[in-house]
Coordinates of C-alpha atoms in Angstrom, one line a residue:
M143 CA 42.4 -32.9 40.8
K144 CA 40.6 -29.5 41.4
K145 CA 37.3 -31.2 40.5
L146 CA 38.1 -34.0 43.0
V147 CA 38.7 -31.4 45.7
F148 CA 35.4 -29.6 45.0
S149 CA 33.3 -32.8 44.8
L150 CA 35.0 -34.1 47.9
Y151 CA 34.2 -30.8 49.7
L152 CA 30.5 -31.1 48.7
A153 CA 30.4 -34.7 49.8
T154 CA 32.0 -33.9 53.1
T155 CA 29.7 -30.9 53.8
I156 CA 26.7 -33.1 53.2
A157 CA 28.0 -36.0 55.3
L158 CA 29.1 -33.8 58.2
G159 CA 25.9 -31.8 58.1
I160 CA 23.8 -34.9 58.6
T161 CA 26.1 -36.0 61.4
D162 CA 25.9 -32.7 63.2
S163 CA 22.1 -32.9 63.3
V164 CA 22.3 -36.3 64.8
A165 CA 25.1 -35.5 67.2
Q166 CA 23.0 -32.9 69.0
K167 CA 21.3 -35.8 70.8
G168 CA 24.4 -36.7 72.8
K169 CA 27.9 -35.5 73.7
P170 CA 30.5 -36.4 71.1
L171 CA 32.9 -39.2 71.9
Y172 CA 35.6 -38.0 69.7
T173 CA 36.8 -34.6 70.9
F174 CA 40.3 -34.3 69.3
P175 CA 41.4 -32.7 66.1
V176 CA 40.8 -34.8 63.0
G177 CA 44.1 -36.1 61.7
V178 CA 45.2 -38.0 58.7
Q179 CA 48.3 -40.2 57.9
A180 CA 49.8 -38.8 54.7
Y181 CA 50.1 -42.3 53.2
T182 CA 46.3 -42.1 52.7
Y183 CA 47.0 -39.7 49.8
R184 CA 50.1 -41.6 48.5
A185 CA 48.6 -41.6 44.9
S186 CA 47.8 -37.9 45.0
F187 CA 50.8 -36.2 46.6
P188 CA 53.2 -37.1 43.7
K189 CA 50.8 -35.6 41.2
D190 CA 49.9 -32.3 42.9
V191 CA 51.0 -31.5 46.5
I192 CA 49.0 -28.2 46.6
A193 CA 45.7 -29.7 45.4
T194 CA 46.2 -32.6 47.8
L195 CA 46.7 -30.3 50.8
D196 CA 43.7 -28.3 49.7
T197 CA 41.7 -31.6 49.7
I198 CA 42.9 -32.3 53.2
K199 CA 41.9 -28.8 54.3
A200 CA 38.5 -29.1 52.7
L201 CA 37.8 -32.2 54.8
G202 CA 38.3 -30.1 57.9
I203 CA 41.5 -32.1 58.8
T204 CA 43.9 -30.0 61.0
E205 CA 46.6 -32.5 61.8
M206 CA 48.7 -34.8 59.7
E207 CA 51.4 -37.4 60.3
G208 CA 53.9 -37.4 57.5
G209 CA 57.0 -35.9 56.0
A210 CA 58.0 -33.6 53.1
P211 CA 57.0 -35.0 49.7
K212 CA 59.6 -35.5 47.0
G213 CA 60.9 -32.1 45.7
F214 CA 60.1 -30.2 48.9
T215 CA 62.2 -29.4 52.0
E216 CA 60.7 -29.9 55.4
A217 CA 60.5 -26.1 55.9
E218 CA 58.8 -25.6 52.5
F219 CA 56.2 -28.3 53.3
K220 CA 55.6 -27.0 56.8
K221 CA 54.9 -23.5 55.3
L222 CA 52.3 -25.0 52.9
C223 CA 50.6 -26.8 55.7
D224 CA 50.7 -23.8 58.0
E225 CA 49.0 -21.7 55.3
R226 CA 46.1 -24.2 55.4
G227 CA 45.9 -24.6 59.2
I228 CA 47.4 -28.1 59.2
K229 CA 49.8 -29.0 61.9
I230 CA 52.3 -31.9 61.7
P231 CA 52.6 -33.3 65.2
A232 CA 54.3 -36.6 64.0
T233 CA 56.4 -37.8 61.2
G234 CA 57.9 -41.2 60.3
M235 CA 61.3 -42.6 59.5
G236 CA 62.6 -46.0 58.3
Y237 CA 64.2 -48.4 60.9
E238 CA 67.6 -48.6 59.2
Q239 CA 67.8 -44.8 58.7
I240 CA 66.9 -43.8 62.2
V241 CA 69.2 -46.4 63.8
K242 CA 72.1 -45.1 61.7
E243 CA 71.3 -41.3 62.0
P244 CA 69.0 -40.6 64.9
M245 CA 69.9 -36.9 64.8
E246 CA 68.7 -36.7 61.3
A247 CA 65.3 -37.7 62.6
V248 CA 65.5 -35.0 65.2
Q249 CA 66.3 -32.3 62.6
K250 CA 63.6 -33.4 60.2
A251 CA 61.0 -33.5 63.0
K252 CA 61.9 -30.0 64.3
A253 CA 61.8 -28.6 60.8
L254 CA 58.3 -29.9 60.4
G255 CA 57.2 -28.8 63.8
A256 CA 56.7 -32.4 64.9
S257 CA 57.1 -33.7 68.5
F258 CA 56.9 -37.4 67.6
V259 CA 58.9 -39.6 65.3
M260 CA 57.5 -43.1 64.6
V261 CA 59.0 -46.2 63.0
A262 CA 56.5 -48.6 61.4
W263 CA 58.4 -51.7 60.5
I264 CA 61.1 -53.8 62.0
P265 CA 63.2 -55.7 59.3
H266 CA 62.5 -59.4 59.4
Q267 CA 61.7 -62.5 57.3
K268 CA 58.1 -62.1 56.2
G269 CA 55.7 -64.1 58.3
N270 CA 58.5 -65.1 60.7
F271 CA 59.2 -62.3 63.1
S272 CA 61.5 -63.8 65.7
L273 CA 62.7 -63.3 69.2
E274 CA 66.1 -62.2 67.8
N275 CA 64.4 -59.6 65.7
A276 CA 62.5 -58.3 68.8
K277 CA 65.7 -58.3 70.9
K278 CA 67.6 -56.2 68.4
A279 CA 64.6 -53.8 68.0
V280 CA 64.5 -53.3 71.8
E281 CA 68.2 -52.5 71.9
D282 CA 67.9 -50.1 69.0
F283 CA 64.7 -48.4 70.2
N284 CA 66.1 -47.8 73.7
R285 CA 69.2 -46.2 72.2
V286 CA 67.5 -44.1 69.6
G287 CA 64.7 -43.2 71.9
K288 CA 67.2 -41.8 74.4
T289 CA 68.9 -39.6 71.8
L290 CA 65.5 -38.3 70.6
K291 CA 64.3 -37.6 74.1
E292 CA 67.5 -35.7 74.9
N293 CA 66.6 -33.5 71.9
G294 CA 63.0 -32.9 72.8
I295 CA 61.4 -35.5 70.5
T296 CA 59.4 -38.6 71.5
F297 CA 60.1 -41.9 69.7
C298 CA 57.2 -44.2 69.0
Y299 CA 57.0 -47.7 67.5
H300 CA 54.0 -48.3 65.3
N301 CA 52.9 -52.0 65.3
H302 CA 52.1 -53.8 62.1
G303 CA 50.6 -57.1 63.3
Y304 CA 53.5 -59.5 62.8
E305 CA 54.7 -58.7 66.4
F306 CA 51.8 -60.8 67.8
Q307 CA 53.8 -64.0 67.3
P308 CA 53.3 -66.1 70.4
Y309 CA 56.1 -65.9 73.0
Q310 CA 56.0 -67.4 76.5
D311 CA 52.7 -66.4 78.2
G312 CA 52.1 -63.6 75.7
T313 CA 53.5 -62.3 72.4
L314 CA 56.7 -60.8 71.0
Y315 CA 54.8 -57.5 71.1
D316 CA 54.5 -57.9 74.9
Y317 CA 58.2 -58.6 74.9
I318 CA 59.0 -55.3 73.1
V319 CA 56.7 -53.2 75.3
K320 CA 58.1 -54.7 78.5
N321 CA 61.7 -54.5 77.6
T322 CA 61.8 -51.0 76.2
N323 CA 62.3 -48.1 78.6
P324 CA 59.1 -46.1 79.0
E325 CA 61.3 -43.0 79.4
Y326 CA 62.6 -43.4 75.9
V327 CA 60.1 -45.5 73.9
S328 CA 56.4 -44.9 73.4
F329 CA 54.0 -46.6 71.0
E330 CA 51.5 -45.7 68.2
M331 CA 48.7 -48.2 68.0
D332 CA 47.5 -49.1 64.5
I333 CA 44.1 -50.6 65.3
L334 CA 43.7 -52.4 62.0
W335 CA 47.1 -54.0 62.1
T336 CA 46.6 -54.9 65.8
Q337 CA 43.3 -56.7 65.0
H338 CA 44.7 -58.3 61.8
G339 CA 47.7 -59.7 63.7
G340 CA 45.5 -61.3 66.3
G341 CA 45.9 -58.7 69.0
D342 CA 43.1 -57.1 70.9
P343 CA 43.3 -53.3 70.8
V344 CA 40.9 -52.9 73.8
A345 CA 42.9 -55.4 75.9
L346 CA 46.2 -53.8 75.0
L347 CA 45.0 -50.3 75.9
K348 CA 43.9 -51.6 79.2
K349 CA 47.2 -53.3 79.7
Y350 CA 49.7 -50.7 78.5
G351 CA 47.6 -47.5 78.4
S352 CA 50.0 -44.7 79.1
R353 CA 52.7 -46.2 76.7
Y354 CA 50.5 -45.2 73.8
K355 CA 50.9 -41.6 72.6
L356 CA 49.6 -41.8 69.0
M357 CA 46.9 -43.9 67.1
H358 CA 46.1 -44.8 63.5
L359 CA 42.4 -45.1 63.0
K360 CA 41.3 -47.6 60.3
D361 CA 38.9 -50.5 60.1
L362 CA 39.3 -54.1 58.9
K363 CA 36.6 -55.6 56.6
K364 CA 34.2 -57.9 58.4
G365 CA 34.9 -61.6 57.9
I366 CA 38.6 -61.1 57.2
K367 CA 40.8 -63.5 59.2
G368 CA 44.2 -61.9 59.8
D369 CA 47.7 -63.4 60.0
L370 CA 51.2 -62.5 61.0
T371 CA 52.4 -61.2 57.6
G372 CA 51.8 -57.5 58.4
G373 CA 49.9 -57.2 55.1
T374 CA 46.4 -57.4 53.6
P375 CA 44.9 -56.4 50.3
P376 CA 43.7 -52.7 50.0
E377 CA 40.0 -53.7 49.7
N378 CA 40.1 -55.0 53.3
D379 CA 40.6 -51.5 54.5
V380 CA 37.1 -50.1 54.9
T381 CA 35.4 -46.9 56.1
L382 CA 35.6 -46.4 59.8
G383 CA 32.6 -48.1 61.5
D384 CA 31.9 -50.5 58.6
G385 CA 34.4 -53.2 59.7
Q386 CA 35.2 -55.5 62.7
V387 CA 37.2 -53.1 64.9
N388 CA 35.5 -51.9 68.1
I389 CA 36.3 -48.2 67.5
P390 CA 34.0 -46.6 70.1
E391 CA 35.5 -48.6 73.0
I392 CA 39.0 -48.1 71.6
L393 CA 38.5 -44.3 71.6
R394 CA 37.2 -44.3 75.1
L395 CA 40.2 -46.2 76.4
A396 CA 42.7 -44.2 74.3
K397 CA 41.4 -41.0 75.7
K398 CA 41.7 -42.4 79.2
A399 CA 45.2 -43.5 78.4
G400 CA 46.2 -40.0 77.3
V401 CA 46.5 -40.5 73.5
K402 CA 46.5 -37.0 72.1
H403 CA 46.9 -37.4 68.3
Y404 CA 44.7 -39.7 66.1
F405 CA 45.4 -40.1 62.4
I406 CA 42.9 -41.7 60.0
E407 CA 44.9 -43.9 57.6
D408 CA 43.0 -45.2 54.6
E409 CA 45.0 -47.8 52.8
S410 CA 42.2 -48.6 50.3
N411 CA 42.2 -47.4 46.8
K412 CA 39.0 -45.5 47.5
E413 CA 40.3 -42.8 49.8
Y414 CA 38.3 -40.0 48.1
E415 CA 35.1 -41.9 48.7
Q416 CA 35.9 -43.3 52.2
M417 CA 37.6 -40.4 54.0
P418 CA 34.5 -38.1 54.2
K419 CA 32.5 -41.0 55.5
S420 CA 35.1 -42.0 58.1
I421 CA 35.3 -38.4 59.3
A422 CA 31.5 -38.3 59.5
Y423 CA 31.5 -41.5 61.5
L424 CA 34.0 -40.2 64.0
K425 CA 32.1 -36.9 64.5
G426 CA 28.8 -38.8 64.9
L427 CA 30.0 -41.1 67.7
K428 CA 28.5 -40.2 71.1
Q429 CA 29.4 -41.0 74.7

């Protein structure tokens, strides 16, 4: 693991050095802290939490979305992150868990120093997300979101692609956005899953701009045709800028909409290779 950290640091330094020399020719498009979704390092955290956090620090990442790994309390994990200059503005919780115990989500978020709690999956029959599923989610999200807001935490729903099931003159995703209370329910756009499910990230940002507070940055391999399952093989998750997602335009609109926290989420099995390149791509984008 230590060798991985060192080699990763060297690769990142070289990649970012090249990017910096190019970026001088224009103003950077991406001006926010570099963030990561902890799921990116799902294979590394169980083996060595300290080395994984050192890897994240070596990449220049200063924000993370995630929770305490197994064997650590939220306070212990926050301390380790604080020591490395890594903030945790957002964390996640399962649908059933947050519906049953919303105050537990509040307590965990506050212990981590997080202001946002996101839910990334609505229970449903795979490939058959229904109006009934959407209606129940709307009811639950409004109730849970109200509890969280009353305790200083913002609730966000993270889309996974299956919500783009056609409904009336739009989709069930539109139904969820329109029927949740903006006071209590915000959204985290996952740009890969939006694209994979047949949604248009650019159009959605134009349509629902201020509802979005968080964003997952990831790219879908060119030529891949998505579906409504909410799943795709790991090899279809490619380095930012190498896929079919219009990342520059998305970032322009997200900034305009007021999105403040962006987390690179690499669901491939090549995160140590792809993460430095994705960061370099972000830093190299110009207005």
